[in-house]
Amino acid sequence: MIKFFLMVNKQGQTRLSKYFEHVEIHKRTSLEADVIKSCLSRTKDECSFVEYKDFKLVYRQYAALFIVIGVDEAENELAVYELVHNFVEVLDKYFSRVSELDIMFNLDKVHIILDEMILNGCIVETNKSRILAPLLVLDKMAES
Amino acid sequence: MKRMPAPIRLRELIRTIRTARTQAEEREMIQKECAAIRSSFREEDNTYRCRNVAKLLYMHMLGYPAHFGQLECLKLIASQKFTDKRIGYLGAMLLLDERQDVHLLMTNCIKNDLNHSTQFVQGLALCTLGCMGSSEMCRDLAGEVEKLLKTSNSYLRKKAALSAVHVIRKVPELMEMFLPATKNLLNEKNHGVLHTSVVLLTEMCERSPDMLAHFRKLVPQLVRILKNLIMSGYSPEHDVSGISDPFLQVRILRLLRILGRNDDDSSEAMNDILAQVATNTETSKNVGNAILYETVLTIMDIKSESGLRVLAINILGRFLLNNDKNIRQVSLYTLVFGYVALTSLLKTVQTDHNAVQRHRSTIVDCLKDLDVSIKRRAMELSFALVNGNNIRGMMKELLYFLDSCDPEFKADCASGVFHAAEKYAPSKRWHIDTIMRVLTTAGSYVRDDAVPNLIQLITNSVEMHGYTVQRLYKALIDDISQQPLIQVSSWCIGEYGDLLVSGKCEEEEPIQVTEDEVLDVLEGILVSNLSSTVTRGYSLTAIMKLSTRFASTVNRIKKVVLVYGSSIDVELQQRAVEYNALFKKYDHMRPALLERMPVMEKTSTNGPTEIVQTNGETEPSILETKHMPNVPQPANQANDLLDLLGGNDVISVIQTAPPTKLVSAGGELLDLLGDLSLSGSVPAPGPQVSISQPPFLLDGLASQPLFNDVAAGIPPMIAYNKNGLKIDFTFERSNTNPNIAVITMHASNSTEVEMTEFVFQAAVPKTFQLQLLSPSSNIVPALNAGTVTQIIKVLNPQKQQLRMRVKLTYTHKGSSLQDLAEVNNFPPQSWQ
């Protein structure tokens, strides 16, 4: 099961955080700092999976942003790796060439997308059009 | 009343915060905004609530407290506008958790929304329930979820499935409720629904073995779905790099794994599809490899046929090779595979050893990888792969790894090396060299329990003593900072110092060392700041032992011991005081006490080694951790007896321990002198401590009949009488179990010379069971001056005629003798 989903930039600022298993607020900041530290210290030669406490971290870097998913032992790391890329592709489709600023200023929309994709730590939907459908409806309603 | 200006939008807030240059500035901005939001909330203004909560969520993400917004989220949820609801539910998911009371208030809202006319609202409600519903909420709303699970709307159905998973996790008793709805979940065409249905089924199977058995019948359907995915060709909806919905494939494979585990029929049904996936999946991209990885895990876990398993291992081997070839290109994907493949291999190595051995060289190369996780997996796997054939080569690689690896690995690696060396060492010299290498390169990381193990190993390699002590001495003069190394070396020098100075070394050039030089080194350890207390103890004991081995430096040793009699360290002080006493009052006992240690019996290779103290030789305890409890005879003796009764008879002999005395820390030295045991059954080198008589109290009891009623009328018999040694049997019957005959063996010696090291062994045919208790002693005094007694218990449930074969070993007039005899003349009453 997926324990948490983080988007953190190279300076350590959290751009998005979603926890599927409850973590105390004050522990979250230290967790995020720890996680980004271990990801930043990895060189290009090292693989994308890190063991952290009793999770496994799967991370992927896109420009200056790190997307980190923490999973438990039972998950297939390679599949989660693909999931990260799938998520970025969805964002890309919605925002047309997504950048970090897009994510920052549309945090609520990114959350909606994430909720359509992952529910309670499990994958719900991976088809891009279906994921974006409710969001597009919402946008239409907001315009009118 | 003056109206507040409209609250700023989220974008504005973000822009403002970005201009902050310090943490303090940011905090100030946020506090200002929080105050504005709070007042806005107090105005109960519906228009801007949504915006305010959105800002609050942003600030929450940055780590600032936002609990005052919780109620506002609820209000938003209750609103009719979709935009409001959306933010409200989002806020609820982020800010609330089931520990807050507030969230119970949501229950009603969620219930209504689950029945809403708009599917997106229903979806929202399901999502929230599925993420953070408490057990009460789940109980209340389970029915609604179940209803939605049966709907034809795929958007809702997939979310309902995952909410059901959450409900089951929170309230396991409700699992049965969802069973009917699962009936045609797999008939769906929509992949989202399929995916979540598989997740739901997986959850149910993992929770209940009954469910698992019930769902096994779905295997054919799952296989069909998987097949369609593979064969379907290009499908733009779910395509990822040319593979059709890999996420669904992975999920199905995982469910198949659970269903096929421990079940032959299911495993057989999936054999074909697994082989197909394994061979047809594209491996050039990560996606394909993700599927292959899952397939391999599945193959390994179910009862697959051997061809399939070999296929799986070869896939893993290929993954590792991928790693090698592209290392120059630094392709991220292949390095990822390396890690993943190694984890899998670790799980499979027990079952398919040979297939994995083929990839050994690749695995060993991974030891040199830059990635920490890969190195660790490679190390674990390498140790698992070591066997008698490859020990030399593997050890070379592993020792090289030990030299250069990070400190976090050194302890595990050292332990692994010791363990492997112990099991597969090709020669004693190689074993000792390997240990020396570990001690010198990673000495401070070696675990504490390694020291007694090593000491025992060294003791038992009798012919290598000279070589060992010389090498250890040389290592010691180079470096006295690594505690385990010093401990082992001091102990060795203490034991074999005489070999060191006399230059007796067969394996290599003996070095010229004088007694004084050796004592210099040992004293250096005593005074060094680097030495721990335990190490100092070792050193002092070693110095003491040398007093019997060195000829010319006894006075120097006496002086050292005297000095430490007033040491601040209590442990050292105690030892020194006792050694002093040894010099003064008990000097006549000193040689015997400080004698060479005999070969030690090892009873188990796991855990702390139990060391049998034989022959009453007392050694002031070297380590706090070492104690010598009573230990049962090693199996060798039983094996000898198996030879006694040739042919078809199989005996069961259980021998109990000889009465070896518990030796503990040095303080009881003086007590033990009075109680030294004579009766060890294992012959030991060196003269015995000569204390003339009696077996002590416990033995006295053991030789008496244990049961009060001497069975009337079973006559005693002579079992053996030759060369002056006579063995009599007397009988009692146990009053607790009439099938057990209790025989007491009395051995007497009519010659003028006593028989020493007397051992009596017995074997009986298969249908009997025999138990030998400890003998009273192993010296049969001359001229019938006394007897050695031993109790034999025979269980004879089938009341067959008792036969026995006995083996007698003893030393008489300087030569050791042995005899075998059959005893057939048992009186009928003893076995009827």
Tab-separated table of N, CA and C in Angstrom, chain B residues 143-214:
chain	number	residue	atom	x	y	z
B	143	GLY	N	-23.637	-0.210	4.099
B	143	GLY	CA	-24.739	-0.571	3.212
B	143	GLY	C	-24.755	0.255	1.940
B	144	GLU	N	-24.533	1.563	2.102
B	144	GLU	CA	-24.507	2.438	0.922
B	144	GLU	C	-23.381	2.040	-0.022
B	145	VAL	N	-22.236	1.737	0.565
B	145	VAL	CA	-21.093	1.345	-0.259
B	145	VAL	C	-21.422	0.082	-1.044
B	146	GLU	N	-22.053	-0.826	-0.339
B	146	GLU	CA	-22.365	-2.091	-0.989
B	146	GLU	C	-23.323	-1.882	-2.157
B	147	LYS	N	-24.274	-0.967	-1.948
B	147	LYS	CA	-25.222	-0.670	-3.029
B	147	LYS	C	-24.483	-0.114	-4.246
B	148	LEU	N	-23.556	0.797	-3.973
B	148	LEU	CA	-22.834	1.415	-5.073
B	148	LEU	C	-21.907	0.447	-5.766
B	149	LEU	N	-21.542	-0.615	-5.037
B	149	LEU	CA	-20.671	-1.609	-5.647
B	149	LEU	C	-21.403	-2.347	-6.761
B	150	LYS	N	-22.711	-2.335	-6.694
B	150	LYS	CA	-23.466	-3.095	-7.685
B	150	LYS	C	-23.959	-2.211	-8.827
B	151	THR	N	-23.654	-0.920	-8.752
B	151	THR	CA	-24.178	-0.033	-9.785
B	151	THR	C	-23.496	-0.288	-11.118
B	152	SER	N	-24.147	0.157	-12.170
B	152	SER	CA	-23.530	-0.046	-13.474
B	152	SER	C	-22.606	1.108	-13.849
B	153	ASN	N	-22.639	2.170	-13.052
B	153	ASN	CA	-21.782	3.316	-13.341
B	153	ASN	C	-20.349	2.992	-12.955
B	154	SER	N	-19.494	2.883	-13.954
B	154	SER	CA	-18.145	2.410	-13.665
B	154	SER	C	-17.348	3.418	-12.856
B	155	TYR	N	-17.642	4.716	-13.063
B	155	TYR	CA	-16.923	5.732	-12.296
B	155	TYR	C	-17.126	5.515	-10.805
B	156	LEU	N	-18.354	5.198	-10.458
B	156	LEU	CA	-18.642	5.011	-9.042
B	156	LEU	C	-18.219	3.636	-8.555
B	157	ARG	N	-18.358	2.680	-9.453
B	157	ARG	CA	-18.103	1.311	-9.015
B	157	ARG	C	-16.655	1.146	-8.565
B	158	LYS	N	-15.745	1.781	-9.328
B	158	LYS	CA	-14.339	1.575	-8.964
B	158	LYS	C	-14.031	2.206	-7.618
B	159	LYS	N	-14.649	3.371	-7.364
B	159	LYS	CA	-14.392	3.994	-6.071
B	159	LYS	C	-15.051	3.217	-4.949
B	160	ALA	N	-16.229	2.652	-5.268
B	160	ALA	CA	-16.926	1.878	-4.236
B	160	ALA	C	-16.088	0.677	-3.829
B	161	ALA	N	-15.420	0.083	-4.816
B	161	ALA	CA	-14.614	-1.098	-4.510
B	161	ALA	C	-13.528	-0.757	-3.498
B	162	LEU	N	-12.844	0.365	-3.718
B	162	LEU	CA	-11.774	0.716	-2.781
B	162	LEU	C	-12.313	1.177	-1.443
B	163	SER	N	-13.470	1.803	-1.446
B	163	SER	CA	-14.075	2.148	-0.161
B	163	SER	C	-14.412	0.879	0.595
B	164	ALA	N	-14.874	-0.123	-0.156
B	164	ALA	CA	-15.180	-1.409	0.486
B	164	ALA	C	-13.931	-1.970	1.144
B	165	VAL	N	-12.788	-1.824	0.459
B	165	VAL	CA	-11.534	-2.303	1.045
B	165	VAL	C	-11.295	-1.615	2.386
B	166	HIS	N	-11.517	-0.303	2.387
B	166	HIS	CA	-11.304	0.445	3.624
B	166	HIS	C	-12.265	-0.011	4.717
B	167	VAL	N	-13.515	-0.230	4.349
B	167	VAL	CA	-14.513	-0.680	5.331
B	167	VAL	C	-14.087	-2.017	5.924
B	168	ILE	N	-13.630	-2.913	5.050
B	168	ILE	CA	-13.224	-4.232	5.533
B	168	ILE	C	-12.039	-4.111	6.478
B	169	ARG	N	-11.126	-3.182	6.161
B	169	ARG	CA	-9.960	-3.036	7.037
B	169	ARG	C	-10.376	-2.528	8.404
B	170	LYS	N	-11.370	-1.630	8.407
B	170	LYS	CA	-11.776	-1.048	9.674
B	170	LYS	C	-12.702	-1.974	10.455
B	171	VAL	N	-13.599	-2.630	9.757
B	171	VAL	CA	-14.585	-3.487	10.421
B	171	VAL	C	-14.575	-4.854	9.743
B	172	PRO	N	-13.633	-5.698	10.080
B	172	PRO	CA	-13.492	-6.971	9.357
B	172	PRO	C	-14.755	-7.839	9.347
B	173	GLU	N	-15.597	-7.677	10.363
B	173	GLU	CA	-16.778	-8.559	10.403
B	173	GLU	C	-17.712	-8.321	9.235
B	174	LEU	N	-17.614	-7.133	8.652
B	174	LEU	CA	-18.550	-6.812	7.571
B	174	LEU	C	-18.145	-7.395	6.232
B	175	MET	N	-17.039	-8.127	6.226
B	175	MET	CA	-16.529	-8.599	4.937
B	175	MET	C	-17.556	-9.429	4.173
B	176	GLU	N	-18.269	-10.272	4.887
B	176	GLU	CA	-19.219	-11.163	4.207
B	176	GLU	C	-20.264	-10.402	3.428
B	177	MET	N	-20.557	-9.214	3.950
B	177	MET	CA	-21.607	-8.417	3.338
B	177	MET	C	-21.315	-8.109	1.876
B	178	PHE	N	-20.045	-8.008	1.556
B	178	PHE	CA	-19.693	-7.609	0.197
B	178	PHE	C	-19.554	-8.788	-0.739
B	179	LEU	N	-19.722	-9.977	-0.180
B	179	LEU	CA	-19.475	-11.151	-1.007
B	179	LEU	C	-20.387	-11.252	-2.229
B	180	PRO	N	-21.698	-11.066	-2.060
B	180	PRO	CA	-22.559	-11.203	-3.244
B	180	PRO	C	-22.201	-10.203	-4.333
B	181	ALA	N	-21.793	-9.002	-3.928
B	181	ALA	CA	-21.501	-7.981	-4.933
B	181	ALA	C	-20.283	-8.332	-5.765
B	182	THR	N	-19.429	-9.195	-5.238
B	182	THR	CA	-18.209	-9.494	-5.977
B	182	THR	C	-18.454	-10.468	-7.108
B	183	LYS	N	-19.668	-11.008	-7.134
B	183	LYS	CA	-19.904	-12.111	-8.081
B	183	LYS	C	-19.554	-11.758	-9.508
B	184	ASN	N	-20.030	-10.627	-9.965
B	184	ASN	CA	-19.712	-10.343	-11.355
B	184	ASN	C	-18.826	-9.110	-11.525
B	185	LEU	N	-18.008	-8.845	-10.534
B	185	LEU	CA	-17.091	-7.708	-10.645
B	185	LEU	C	-16.105	-7.895	-11.779
B	186	LEU	N	-15.696	-9.151	-11.964
B	186	LEU	CA	-14.670	-9.364	-12.973
B	186	LEU	C	-15.223	-9.378	-14.384
B	187	ASN	N	-16.553	-9.270	-14.502
B	187	ASN	CA	-17.111	-9.268	-15.848
B	187	ASN	C	-17.025	-7.901	-16.487
B	188	GLU	N	-16.638	-6.922	-15.711
B	188	GLU	CA	-16.554	-5.563	-16.216
B	188	GLU	C	-15.558	-5.425	-17.350
B	189	LYS	N	-15.871	-4.482	-18.201
B	189	LYS	CA	-14.889	-4.179	-19.249
B	189	LYS	C	-13.984	-3.046	-18.813
B	190	ASN	N	-14.530	-2.183	-17.985
B	190	ASN	CA	-13.786	-0.988	-17.597
B	190	ASN	C	-12.583	-1.341	-16.734
B	191	HIS	N	-11.444	-0.878	-17.160
B	191	HIS	CA	-10.218	-1.282	-16.465
B	191	HIS	C	-10.108	-0.731	-15.060
B	192	GLY	N	-10.648	0.462	-14.872
B	192	GLY	CA	-10.594	1.023	-13.511
B	192	GLY	C	-11.320	0.121	-12.545
B	193	VAL	N	-12.505	-0.331	-12.975
B	193	VAL	CA	-13.287	-1.214	-12.110
B	193	VAL	C	-12.556	-2.535	-11.915
B	194	LEU	N	-12.016	-3.061	-13.010
B	194	LEU	CA	-11.282	-4.321	-12.902
B	194	LEU	C	-10.158	-4.207	-11.886
B	195	HIS	N	-9.437	-3.117	-12.031
B	195	HIS	CA	-8.278	-2.924	-11.172
B	195	HIS	C	-8.672	-2.921	-9.710
B	196	THR	N	-9.676	-2.084	-9.406
B	196	THR	CA	-10.050	-1.982	-7.997
B	196	THR	C	-10.746	-3.247	-7.513
B	197	SER	N	-11.433	-3.923	-8.426
B	197	SER	CA	-12.054	-5.189	-8.013
B	197	SER	C	-10.992	-6.185	-7.613
B	198	VAL	N	-9.931	-6.232	-8.406
B	198	VAL	CA	-8.856	-7.167	-8.071
B	198	VAL	C	-8.268	-6.815	-6.707
B	199	VAL	N	-8.145	-5.517	-6.441
B	199	VAL	CA	-7.643	-5.099	-5.132
B	199	VAL	C	-8.575	-5.574	-4.032
B	200	LEU	N	-9.871	-5.422	-4.280
B	200	LEU	CA	-10.845	-5.848	-3.269
B	200	LEU	C	-10.749	-7.347	-3.028
B	201	LEU	N	-10.676	-8.105	-4.115
B	201	LEU	CA	-10.583	-9.552	-3.977
B	201	LEU	C	-9.310	-9.933	-3.227
B	202	THR	N	-8.227	-9.230	-3.565
B	202	THR	CA	-6.960	-9.521	-2.890
B	202	THR	C	-7.090	-9.312	-1.385
B	203	GLU	N	-7.711	-8.195	-1.029
B	203	GLU	CA	-7.868	-7.891	0.397
B	203	GLU	C	-8.689	-8.974	1.086
B	204	MET	N	-9.750	-9.395	0.443
B	204	MET	CA	-10.597	-10.402	1.070
B	204	MET	C	-9.865	-11.730	1.203
B	205	CYS	N	-9.103	-12.082	0.185
B	205	CYS	CA	-8.381	-13.347	0.258
B	205	CYS	C	-7.309	-13.331	1.332
B	206	GLU	N	-6.676	-12.166	1.487
B	206	GLU	CA	-5.623	-12.097	2.488
B	206	GLU	C	-6.177	-12.178	3.897
B	207	ARG	N	-7.434	-11.777	4.056
B	207	ARG	CA	-7.989	-11.735	5.406
B	207	ARG	C	-8.607	-13.029	5.842
B	208	SER	N	-9.116	-13.804	4.900
B	208	SER	CA	-9.886	-14.972	5.326
B	208	SER	C	-9.578	-16.178	4.461
B	209	PRO	N	-9.107	-17.257	5.058
B	209	PRO	CA	-8.822	-18.465	4.277
B	209	PRO	C	-10.070	-19.027	3.603
B	210	ASP	N	-11.228	-18.807	4.189
B	210	ASP	CA	-12.464	-19.293	3.545
B	210	ASP	C	-12.705	-18.556	2.251
B	211	MET	N	-12.533	-17.241	2.326
B	211	MET	CA	-12.690	-16.434	1.117
B	211	MET	C	-11.700	-16.887	0.067
B	212	LEU	N	-10.490	-17.151	0.520
B	212	LEU	CA	-9.441	-17.578	-0.400
B	212	LEU	C	-9.873	-18.825	-1.139
B	213	ALA	N	-10.370	-19.789	-0.394
B	213	ALA	CA	-10.821	-21.021	-1.027
B	213	ALA	C	-11.972	-20.749	-1.977
B	214	HIS	N	-12.853	-19.860	-1.564
B	214	HIS	CA	-14.018	-19.528	-2.389
B	214	HIS	C	-13.591	-18.891	-3.703
